Amino acid sequence: MAYDLKIVGGEIVDGTGAARYRGDVGIKDGKVVALGKAPDTAERTIDAGGQVVAPGFVDIHTHYDAQVLWDPMLTISPWHGVTTVVVGNCGFGIAPTRPEHRGLILRTLERVEAMSLAALEAGIGPDWPFVTFPEYMDAVAARPLGINVAVMLGHTPLRLSVMGEEATERAARPDEIATMKRLAAEAMEVGAVGFATSVSKVHIGYGGRPVPSRLAGFDEMLEIADAVGRSGHGIIQYNVGRDPRWEEYEALHAKSGRPLVWTALLAGSLGPNSHRPQLARAGEQIARGLPIYPQGACRPIQIEFDFHSPVVFDTWASFAAAREAPDDASRRAVYADPAFRARVKRQADGRGPDDDVFMGKELEGDTRRAAFWTYVITKAKDPSLVERELVDVARERGKHSVDLMLDLALEDLDTRVRASQLNFVENEVREIIKDPNVVIGLGDGGAHLSQLCDACYSTHLLGHWVREDGALTLEQAVHRLTGATAALFGLIDRGRLAVGLPADIVVFDPATVGASPLERVNDLPAGADRLIAHPRGIQAVIVNGRPLPPPGQVPDRPSGRLLRQRRTA
């Protein structure tokens, strides 16, 4: 037969973990029809000499639920070899949403996922093409998708749709739980790949209230898990922040019979080397045959923030007055207040109350305080300060770092600082990602766009942890980015190169693959800004048999699909 596309002379890494081999790939009608040897002619040929040919990467932790409605290319994920994303993570989807709750869900996303409200409103527009979850799925399916999208039902919109604003205030009544369970069953019936929820203490929504899922009783979670289980497919994604809930993981799995992935296992989350007992406990559960997996990250968790919304201090008790200030003028007054500064200094110096997110444990507060002394200025009225550490500039000026930071804020609330939060101790991160039980993810594509950019984690993993560090072999890393994640989320025809499967493929140069330094651009709706990272070493990204154009361009015939999951057991 004549192929539509042929990739020749590459090192094939098939996503299963098996050893690489040199060969060709023949593609016809969107599927792989020849692997290893592809002798027939083709309309188009890609020379992959010296390159790796692998399955397209499967990013299981994104927040493109809203962005897909205005950016069906889901940038920047495909730039970095991703051909399939899972949305709805942490329970922060946008469906189901009644018309009267649209403003509330958008303001919740603005606060908890640091999404620009102006961008959300301009991007989605006034006439949302859905109310129910099935209608949202149809709306996504109708978009000219650049890559594949799978959707989890989010607990936050589910609660809001049933309880209204009271979802942020109280536990649900039995009749409300029954309605949520029915809607969850409906979502699974139309192809949701799972259910996602969060109890993380850092997930604070509109008006400083906890996000709705944090108000849910565990009985509510169990009933929804039962609906997922009865569907015969799907996964449960449980964001617990830095507070592992081992017994709850097992209870949710027992109720549903489905795999569970919990977020997140990060270096330093509970103090130095706190990942080790967590890895051991997770390994013990898996050894008992329980499909309960921790999700980790291969990049340091770094956030750029300004002083209109200093989100990194959400977990500092001493910063409460600034958090609660109703407007910028009030916030300026707080920053200038000597008593406020004294409280922040006491906490930064380790003489104040522990960070409230850390549950009063001294080592955990020490981790956050230690990070403060590494903060880097990324924007200031004085350009000579850019990319300098606060502590160094403060020392030069004879000031405490807290005073310097707040003085810069008073000069300009647009001053930006880059804060290392977690996962920045390389030896600890190495131990985490080398553990085969850890699901590598937390790319967070679509969220925190003005604060961070980790949607490039796939190329970072290959460049830093494979080529530069050697923590993983190429085969191991590709498996963790493809076959492992696809199988866990029930995406049974993705994540592998095999004859008969859809041709989702990435071709990259192992000698140069990586992520470029972050840069800030203003390309969101309403002119909102975001951080992006350009790829290095990516030669081709192919989605369902069709190559994508270079970053920044849109394909003539987009070939991405909504991946609806059906009963498999």
Coordinates of C-alpha atoms in Angstrom, one line a residue:
M1 CA 0.0 0.0 0.0
A2 CA 1.0 3.6 -0.3
Y3 CA 1.4 5.3 3.0
D4 CA 0.1 8.8 3.8
L5 CA 3.2 9.4 5.8
K6 CA 6.4 7.5 6.5
I7 CA 9.1 8.2 9.1
V8 CA 12.4 6.6 8.2
G9 CA 15.7 5.8 9.9
G10 CA 14.7 6.7 13.5
E11 CA 15.4 5.1 16.8
I12 CA 12.0 3.7 17.8
V13 CA 11.1 3.8 21.5
D14 CA 7.7 2.3 21.5
G15 CA 6.4 3.5 24.9
T16 CA 6.3 0.0 26.6
G17 CA 9.8 0.3 28.2
A18 CA 11.3 -2.1 25.7
A19 CA 14.7 -1.4 24.2
R20 CA 15.0 1.0 21.3
Y21 CA 15.6 -0.2 17.8
R22 CA 16.2 1.4 14.4
G23 CA 13.3 1.3 12.0
D24 CA 10.7 3.0 10.0
V25 CA 7.0 3.8 10.6
G26 CA 4.3 3.7 8.0
I27 CA 1.1 5.6 8.6
K28 CA -2.2 5.3 6.7
D29 CA -5.6 6.8 7.5
G30 CA -4.4 8.1 10.9
K31 CA -3.0 4.8 12.1
V32 CA 0.3 3.0 12.3
V33 CA 0.2 0.3 9.6
A34 CA 3.9 -0.6 9.5
L35 CA 6.5 -0.6 12.2
G36 CA 10.2 -1.5 11.9
K37 CA 10.0 -2.0 8.2
A38 CA 7.9 0.2 6.0
P39 CA 8.9 -0.6 2.4
D40 CA 6.1 1.1 0.5
T41 CA 6.1 4.6 -0.9
A42 CA 4.5 7.5 0.9
E43 CA 3.0 10.9 0.0
R44 CA 5.3 12.5 2.6
T45 CA 8.4 11.2 4.3
I46 CA 10.1 12.4 7.5
D47 CA 13.8 11.6 7.8
A48 CA 14.4 10.7 11.4
G49 CA 18.1 9.8 11.1
G50 CA 19.7 10.5 14.5
Q51 CA 16.3 11.1 16.0
V52 CA 14.0 9.3 18.5
V53 CA 10.6 8.2 17.3
A54 CA 8.2 7.8 20.2
P55 CA 4.5 7.8 21.0
G56 CA 3.1 11.3 21.6
F57 CA 3.3 12.2 25.2
V58 CA 0.2 11.9 27.4
D59 CA -0.1 14.7 29.9
I60 CA -2.6 13.6 32.6
H61 CA -2.5 16.8 34.7
T62 CA -3.8 19.8 32.9
H63 CA -6.4 22.6 33.3
Y64 CA -7.3 23.4 29.8
D65 CA -11.1 23.0 30.5
A66 CA -11.8 26.7 29.6
Q67 CA -8.8 27.3 27.3
V68 CA -10.0 24.6 24.9
L69 CA -12.9 26.8 24.0
W70 CA -10.7 29.6 22.6
D71 CA -7.4 27.8 21.9
P72 CA -8.2 24.3 20.5
M73 CA -4.4 23.8 19.9
L74 CA -4.0 23.8 23.7
T75 CA -0.7 25.6 23.6
I76 CA 1.9 25.1 24.8
S77 CA 1.5 21.4 25.3
P78 CA 1.9 20.2 21.7
W79 CA 5.0 22.2 21.3
H80 CA 6.6 19.8 23.8
G81 CA 5.5 16.6 22.1
V82 CA 2.2 16.2 24.0
T83 CA -0.5 14.7 21.8
T84 CA -3.1 13.9 24.5
V85 CA -4.1 15.9 27.6
V86 CA -6.5 15.1 30.5
V87 CA -8.4 18.1 31.8
G88 CA -10.6 18.5 34.9
N89 CA -7.8 17.9 37.4
C90 CA -8.1 18.8 41.1
G91 CA -11.9 19.0 40.5
F92 CA -11.6 22.4 38.7
G93 CA -13.6 21.9 35.5
I94 CA -16.3 24.2 34.2
A95 CA -19.1 21.7 33.6
P96 CA -21.8 21.3 34.6
T97 CA -22.4 25.0 35.2
R98 CA -25.8 26.7 35.3
P99 CA -26.0 30.1 33.7
E100 CA -26.5 31.8 37.0
H101 CA -23.3 30.2 38.3
R102 CA -21.0 31.1 35.4
G103 CA -19.6 34.2 37.2
L104 CA -19.0 32.2 40.3
I105 CA -17.1 29.4 38.6
L106 CA -14.9 31.9 36.7
R107 CA -14.1 33.8 39.8
T108 CA -13.2 30.6 41.5
L109 CA -10.8 29.7 38.7
E110 CA -9.4 33.2 38.8
R111 CA -8.5 32.7 42.5
V112 CA -7.6 29.1 42.8
E113 CA -5.9 28.5 39.4
A114 CA -4.7 32.1 38.9
M115 CA -6.5 32.4 35.6
S116 CA -7.1 35.9 34.3
L117 CA -10.8 36.7 34.7
A118 CA -10.7 39.1 31.7
A119 CA -9.2 36.3 29.6
L120 CA -11.7 33.8 30.7
E121 CA -14.7 36.1 30.0
A122 CA -13.3 37.1 26.6
G123 CA -12.2 33.7 25.7
I124 CA -15.4 31.8 26.5
G125 CA -17.7 34.7 25.6
P126 CA -21.2 35.5 27.0
D127 CA -23.0 32.6 25.4
W128 CA -21.6 29.4 26.8
P129 CA -22.3 26.5 24.5
F130 CA -23.2 24.1 27.4
V131 CA -24.9 23.8 30.7
T132 CA -24.6 20.1 31.4
F133 CA -21.5 17.9 31.4
P134 CA -22.7 16.0 28.3
E135 CA -23.2 19.3 26.5
Y136 CA -19.7 20.3 27.5
M137 CA -18.3 17.1 26.0
D138 CA -20.2 17.8 22.8
A139 CA -18.8 21.4 22.7
V140 CA -15.2 20.1 23.1
A141 CA -15.8 17.5 20.4
A142 CA -17.0 20.1 18.0
R143 CA -13.9 22.2 18.4
P144 CA -11.1 21.9 15.8
L145 CA -8.8 20.2 18.3
G146 CA -5.1 20.3 17.6
I147 CA -4.5 17.4 20.0
N148 CA -6.5 14.8 21.8
V149 CA -8.5 15.7 24.9
A150 CA -9.9 13.5 27.7
V151 CA -12.1 15.0 30.4
M152 CA -12.6 14.2 34.1
L153 CA -15.7 15.4 35.9
G154 CA -14.7 18.1 38.4
H155 CA -16.1 18.1 41.9
T156 CA -16.2 21.9 42.2
P157 CA -18.6 22.6 39.3
L158 CA -20.6 19.4 40.2
R159 CA -21.2 20.8 43.7
L160 CA -22.0 24.3 42.5
S161 CA -24.5 23.0 39.9
V162 CA -26.4 21.2 42.6
M163 CA -26.0 23.4 45.7
G164 CA -25.3 26.9 44.2
E165 CA -23.2 29.2 46.3
E166 CA -23.9 27.2 49.4
A167 CA -21.4 24.6 48.0
T168 CA -18.7 26.9 49.4
E169 CA -20.3 27.0 52.9
R170 CA -21.6 23.6 54.0
A171 CA -21.8 19.8 53.6
A172 CA -24.4 18.4 51.2
R173 CA -27.7 17.0 52.2
P174 CA -28.6 13.4 51.3
D175 CA -30.8 14.5 48.4
E176 CA -28.1 16.7 47.0
I177 CA -25.6 13.9 47.3
A178 CA -28.0 11.7 45.4
T179 CA -28.3 14.3 42.6
M180 CA -24.5 14.6 42.4
K181 CA -24.2 10.8 42.1
R182 CA -26.7 10.8 39.3
L183 CA -24.9 13.5 37.5
A184 CA -21.6 11.7 38.0
A185 CA -23.1 8.6 36.5
E186 CA -24.3 10.7 33.5
A187 CA -20.8 12.1 33.0
M188 CA -19.2 8.6 33.0
E189 CA -21.8 7.4 30.6
V190 CA -20.9 10.1 28.0
G191 CA -17.2 9.2 28.3
A192 CA -15.6 11.0 31.2
V193 CA -12.3 9.4 32.1
G194 CA -12.8 9.8 35.8
F195 CA -13.7 12.0 38.7
A196 CA -11.4 14.6 40.3
T197 CA -11.6 16.3 43.6
S198 CA -9.5 18.3 46.1
V199 CA -9.2 18.8 49.8
S200 CA -5.9 20.7 49.6
K201 CA -5.7 23.5 52.1
V202 CA -4.1 25.8 49.5
H203 CA -7.1 25.6 47.2
I204 CA -8.9 28.8 48.1
G205 CA -11.6 30.1 45.9
Y206 CA -13.6 33.2 45.3
G207 CA -13.8 35.6 48.3
G208 CA -11.2 33.7 50.2
R209 CA -13.5 30.7 50.7
P210 CA -12.5 27.1 50.4
V211 CA -13.2 25.7 47.0
P212 CA -16.5 23.7 47.1
S213 CA -14.9 20.2 47.1
R214 CA -13.2 21.1 50.4
L215 CA -16.6 21.3 52.1
A216 CA -17.7 17.8 51.0
G217 CA -18.1 15.1 53.6
F218 CA -16.3 11.9 52.9
D219 CA -19.7 10.2 52.5
E220 CA -20.3 12.4 49.5
M221 CA -17.0 11.4 47.9
L222 CA -17.7 7.8 48.5
E223 CA -21.1 8.0 46.8
I224 CA -19.6 9.7 43.7
A225 CA -16.8 7.1 43.7
D226 CA -19.5 4.4 43.7
A227 CA -21.0 6.0 40.5
V228 CA -17.6 5.9 38.9
G229 CA -17.2 2.3 39.8
R230 CA -20.6 1.3 38.5
S231 CA -19.6 2.8 35.1
G232 CA -17.0 0.1 34.7
H233 CA -14.2 2.6 33.7
G234 CA -12.4 5.6 34.9
I235 CA -10.0 6.8 37.5
I236 CA -10.2 8.9 40.7
Q237 CA -7.8 11.9 41.0
Y238 CA -7.5 13.1 44.6
N239 CA -5.6 16.3 45.4
V240 CA -4.7 16.2 49.1
G241 CA -2.1 18.8 48.9
R242 CA 0.7 18.0 51.4
D243 CA -1.5 16.0 53.8
P244 CA -1.5 12.3 52.7
R245 CA -4.7 10.4 53.4
W246 CA -3.7 6.8 53.1
E247 CA -6.9 5.3 54.6
E248 CA -9.1 7.5 52.4
Y249 CA -7.3 6.4 49.3
E250 CA -8.0 2.8 50.1
A251 CA -11.7 3.5 51.0
L252 CA -12.3 5.4 47.7
H253 CA -10.6 2.5 45.7
A254 CA -12.6 -0.1 47.7
K255 CA -15.9 1.7 47.0
S256 CA -15.2 2.3 43.3
G257 CA -12.9 -0.6 42.3
R258 CA -11.1 1.9 40.1
P259 CA -7.5 3.2 40.2
L260 CA -6.7 6.3 42.2
V261 CA -3.9 8.8 41.7
W262 CA -3.2 11.2 44.5
T263 CA -1.6 14.6 44.2
A264 CA 1.1 15.3 45.1
L265 CA 4.3 13.7 46.3
L266 CA 6.9 16.5 46.1
A267 CA 10.3 17.0 47.5
G268 CA 10.2 19.0 50.7
S269 CA 6.4 19.0 51.1
L270 CA 6.6 17.8 54.7
G271 CA 10.1 18.7 55.4
P272 CA 13.5 17.5 54.2
N273 CA 13.5 13.9 52.9
S274 CA 9.8 13.7 53.7
H275 CA 9.3 11.9 50.4
R276 CA 10.9 8.8 51.6
P277 CA 8.3 7.5 54.1
Q278 CA 5.6 8.5 51.5
L279 CA 7.3 6.5 48.8
A280 CA 7.5 3.5 51.2
R281 CA 3.9 3.8 52.2
A282 CA 2.8 4.1 48.6
G283 CA 5.0 1.1 47.7
E284 CA 3.4 -1.0 50.4
Q285 CA -0.1 -0.2 49.1
I286 CA 0.9 -1.2 45.6
A287 CA 2.6 -4.3 46.8
R288 CA -0.8 -5.3 48.3
G289 CA -2.3 -5.1 44.8
L290 CA -4.0 -1.7 45.3
P291 CA -3.8 0.6 42.2
I292 CA -3.2 3.7 44.2
Y293 CA -0.4 5.9 42.8
P294 CA 1.3 9.1 43.9
Q295 CA 1.7 11.8 41.3
G296 CA 5.0 13.8 41.3
A297 CA 6.8 16.4 39.3
C298 CA 10.1 16.5 37.6
R299 CA 10.5 20.3 37.7
P300 CA 10.9 22.6 40.7
I301 CA 7.6 24.2 41.7
Q302 CA 8.4 27.9 41.1
I303 CA 5.8 30.7 41.1
E304 CA 6.2 34.3 39.8
F305 CA 3.9 36.6 41.6
D306 CA 3.2 40.3 41.9
F307 CA 1.9 42.3 44.8
H308 CA -1.6 42.8 43.6
S309 CA -2.1 39.0 44.4
P310 CA 0.9 37.7 46.4
V311 CA -0.4 34.1 46.2
V312 CA 2.7 32.4 47.6
F313 CA 1.9 33.9 51.0
D314 CA -1.5 32.3 51.1
T315 CA 0.0 29.8 53.5
W316 CA 1.6 32.4 55.8
A317 CA -0.5 33.3 58.8
S318 CA 1.4 36.6 59.1
F319 CA 0.2 37.6 55.6
A320 CA -3.5 37.4 56.5
A321 CA -4.1 41.2 56.4
A322 CA -2.7 41.5 52.9
R323 CA -4.8 38.5 51.7
E324 CA -7.9 40.0 53.1
A325 CA -7.4 43.5 51.8
P326 CA -10.3 44.4 49.5
D327 CA -8.4 46.4 47.0
D328 CA -4.9 47.6 46.0
A329 CA -5.1 50.8 48.0
S330 CA -5.9 48.8 51.1
R331 CA -3.1 46.4 50.3
R332 CA -0.6 49.2 50.0
A333 CA -1.5 50.4 53.4
V334 CA -1.0 46.9 54.8
Y335 CA 2.4 46.6 53.2
A336 CA 3.5 50.0 54.8
D337 CA 2.3 49.0 58.3
P338 CA 5.2 48.4 60.6
A339 CA 3.2 45.9 62.7
F340 CA 2.5 43.9 59.6
R341 CA 6.1 43.9 58.6
A342 CA 7.2 42.8 62.0
R343 CA 4.8 39.8 61.9
V344 CA 6.1 38.7 58.5
K345 CA 9.7 39.1 59.6
R346 CA 9.1 36.9 62.7
Q347 CA 7.6 34.2 60.5
A348 CA 10.3 34.5 57.9
D349 CA 13.0 34.3 60.6
G350 CA 11.4 31.3 62.1
R351 CA 10.1 33.1 65.2
G352 CA 6.5 33.3 64.3
P353 CA 3.6 30.8 63.9
D354 CA 4.2 27.9 61.5
D355 CA 2.7 28.2 58.0
D356 CA -0.9 27.2 58.4
V357 CA -0.8 24.8 55.4
F358 CA 1.9 22.8 57.2
M359 CA -0.4 21.7 60.1
G360 CA 1.9 23.2 62.7
K361 CA 4.8 20.8 62.1
E362 CA 8.1 22.6 62.6
L363 CA 10.1 20.9 59.8
E364 CA 7.4 21.8 57.3
G365 CA 7.4 25.5 58.2
D366 CA 11.2 25.4 58.0
T367 CA 10.9 24.2 54.4
R368 CA 8.7 27.2 53.4
R369 CA 10.8 29.7 55.3
A370 CA 14.0 28.3 53.8
A371 CA 12.5 28.9 50.3
F372 CA 11.9 32.5 51.1
W373 CA 15.6 33.2 51.4
T374 CA 16.0 32.1 47.7
Y375 CA 13.3 34.4 46.2
V376 CA 14.5 36.2 43.0
I377 CA 13.3 39.6 41.7
T378 CA 12.1 39.2 38.1
K379 CA 10.5 42.7 37.5
A380 CA 11.2 46.0 39.3
K381 CA 11.2 49.7 38.6
D382 CA 15.0 49.5 38.8
P383 CA 16.0 47.1 36.0
S384 CA 19.4 46.4 37.6
L385 CA 17.6 44.3 40.3
V386 CA 16.1 41.8 37.8
E387 CA 17.3 38.2 38.3
R388 CA 18.9 39.1 41.7
E389 CA 18.0 37.4 44.9
L390 CA 16.1 39.5 47.5
V391 CA 18.6 38.5 50.2
D392 CA 21.6 39.8 48.2
V393 CA 20.0 43.2 47.4
A394 CA 18.8 43.5 51.0
R395 CA 22.3 42.9 52.3
E396 CA 23.7 45.6 50.1
R397 CA 21.1 48.1 51.3
G398 CA 21.3 47.2 54.9
K399 CA 17.7 46.0 55.1
H400 CA 15.8 43.0 56.1
S401 CA 14.6 41.0 53.0
V402 CA 11.0 41.4 54.1
D403 CA 11.4 45.2 54.2
L404 CA 13.1 45.3 50.8
M405 CA 10.4 43.1 49.3
L406 CA 7.6 45.3 50.6
D407 CA 9.4 48.5 49.8
L408 CA 9.6 47.3 46.2
A409 CA 5.9 46.5 46.3
L410 CA 5.1 50.0 47.4
E411 CA 7.2 51.4 44.6
D412 CA 5.1 49.3 42.1
L413 CA 2.6 46.6 42.8
D414 CA 3.6 45.1 39.5
T415 CA 6.9 44.2 40.9
R416 CA 7.4 40.4 40.4
V417 CA 9.3 37.9 42.4
R418 CA 10.0 34.2 41.5
A419 CA 9.5 32.0 44.5
S420 CA 10.8 28.4 44.7
Q421 CA 8.0 26.6 46.6
L422 CA 8.8 22.9 46.6
N423 CA 10.6 20.2 44.7
F424 CA 13.8 22.2 44.3
V425 CA 16.2 19.8 46.1
E426 CA 17.6 17.9 43.2
N427 CA 18.7 14.8 45.1
E428 CA 15.2 14.4 46.5
V429 CA 13.5 15.0 43.2
R430 CA 15.8 12.3 41.7
E431 CA 14.7 9.7 44.2
I432 CA 11.0 10.5 43.5
I433 CA 11.1 10.3 39.8
K434 CA 13.3 7.2 39.8
D435 CA 10.6 5.3 41.8
P436 CA 8.5 3.5 39.2
N437 CA 5.3 3.8 41.3
V438 CA 5.3 7.6 40.9
V439 CA 3.2 9.0 38.1
I440 CA 5.1 11.9 36.5
G441 CA 2.8 14.8 35.9
L442 CA 1.8 18.1 37.4
G443 CA 2.3 20.0 34.2
D444 CA -0.7 22.2 35.1
G445 CA -1.1 23.4 31.5
G446 CA -3.8 26.0 31.3
A447 CA -3.5 27.1 35.0
H448 CA -1.3 29.7 36.8
L449 CA -0.4 31.0 33.4
S450 CA 1.0 34.3 34.6
Q451 CA 2.9 32.6 37.5
L452 CA 4.5 29.5 36.2
C453 CA 4.9 27.2 33.2
D454 CA 5.5 23.6 33.7
A455 CA 3.6 22.3 30.7
C456 CA 7.1 21.8 29.2
Y457 CA 7.9 19.1 31.8
S458 CA 8.1 16.4 29.1
T459 CA 11.0 18.0 27.3
H460 CA 12.6 18.9 30.6
L461 CA 12.4 15.3 31.8
L462 CA 14.1 14.1 28.6
G463 CA 16.7 16.9 28.5
H464 CA 17.6 17.2 32.2
W465 CA 16.8 13.9 33.9
V466 CA 17.7 11.6 31.0
R467 CA 20.5 13.3 29.0
E468 CA 22.2 15.5 31.6
D469 CA 21.6 13.6 34.9
G470 CA 21.1 10.0 33.8
A471 CA 18.4 9.4 36.5
L472 CA 16.3 7.6 33.9
T473 CA 17.1 5.8 30.7
L474 CA 15.5 7.1 27.6
E475 CA 13.2 4.1 27.4
Q476 CA 12.1 4.5 31.0
A477 CA 11.4 8.2 30.6
V478 CA 9.4 7.7 27.4
H479 CA 7.4 4.9 29.0
R480 CA 6.6 7.2 32.0
L481 CA 5.4 9.9 29.6
T482 CA 3.4 7.6 27.4
G483 CA 2.4 4.0 28.0
A484 CA 2.3 4.3 31.8
T485 CA 0.1 7.3 32.0
A486 CA -2.2 6.2 29.1
A487 CA -2.7 2.8 30.7
L488 CA -3.5 4.3 34.2
F489 CA -6.1 6.6 32.7
G490 CA -7.7 3.8 30.6
L491 CA -6.6 5.4 27.3
I492 CA -5.9 2.0 25.9
D493 CA -5.1 3.0 22.3
R494 CA -2.7 5.8 23.2
G495 CA 0.8 5.9 24.6
R496 CA 2.3 3.1 22.5
L497 CA 3.6 2.6 19.0
A498 CA 2.0 -0.5 17.6
V499 CA 0.5 -1.6 14.3
G500 CA -3.2 -0.8 14.3
L501 CA -3.1 2.0 16.9
P502 CA -3.6 5.7 16.2
A503 CA -0.5 7.4 14.9
D504 CA 0.2 9.9 17.8
I505 CA 4.0 10.3 17.4
V506 CA 6.8 12.7 18.5
V507 CA 10.2 12.8 16.7
F508 CA 12.9 14.4 18.8
D509 CA 16.7 14.8 18.9
P510 CA 18.0 13.2 22.2
A511 CA 21.1 15.3 22.0
T512 CA 19.2 18.6 22.2
V513 CA 15.7 18.0 23.5
G514 CA 14.7 20.3 26.3
A515 CA 12.8 23.4 27.3
S516 CA 13.9 26.9 26.8
P517 CA 13.9 29.5 29.6
L518 CA 10.5 31.0 30.4
E519 CA 9.4 34.1 28.7
R520 CA 6.4 36.3 29.2
V521 CA 4.0 37.0 26.4
N522 CA 0.6 38.8 26.1
D523 CA -1.3 36.5 23.8
L524 CA -4.3 35.5 25.9
P525 CA -7.8 36.9 25.2
A526 CA -8.2 40.5 26.5
G527 CA -4.4 40.9 26.1
A528 CA -3.7 38.9 29.3
D529 CA -0.2 37.7 29.9
R530 CA 1.3 34.3 30.4
L531 CA 4.6 32.5 30.8
I532 CA 5.7 30.1 28.0
A533 CA 8.6 27.9 27.2
H534 CA 9.7 27.1 23.7
P535 CA 10.8 23.6 22.9
R536 CA 14.2 22.4 21.9
G537 CA 15.0 19.4 19.8
I538 CA 11.4 18.6 18.7
Q539 CA 11.4 17.7 15.0
A540 CA 7.8 16.6 14.5
V541 CA 4.6 16.1 16.4
I542 CA 2.0 13.9 14.7
V543 CA -1.6 13.6 15.9
N544 CA -3.8 10.9 14.5
G545 CA -1.5 10.6 11.5
R546 CA -1.2 14.3 10.6
P547 CA 1.9 16.4 11.5
L548 CA 1.3 19.6 13.4
P549 CA 2.8 22.8 12.0
P550 CA 5.5 24.7 14.0
P551 CA 4.6 26.4 17.3
G552 CA 2.4 29.4 16.7
Q553 CA 0.7 28.1 13.6
V554 CA -2.6 26.3 13.3
P555 CA -3.0 23.2 11.1
D556 CA -5.2 23.4 8.0
R557 CA -7.0 20.2 9.0
P558 CA -6.8 19.8 12.8
S559 CA -6.7 16.1 13.7
G560 CA -7.2 16.0 17.5
R561 CA -10.2 14.2 19.0
L562 CA -12.2 14.1 22.2
L563 CA -11.4 10.8 23.7
R564 CA -14.5 9.3 25.2
Q565 CA -13.9 6.4 27.5
R566 CA -16.3 3.5 27.7
R567 CA -16.8 0.5 30.0
T568 CA -13.8 -1.8 29.8
A569 CA -14.5 -4.1 32.7

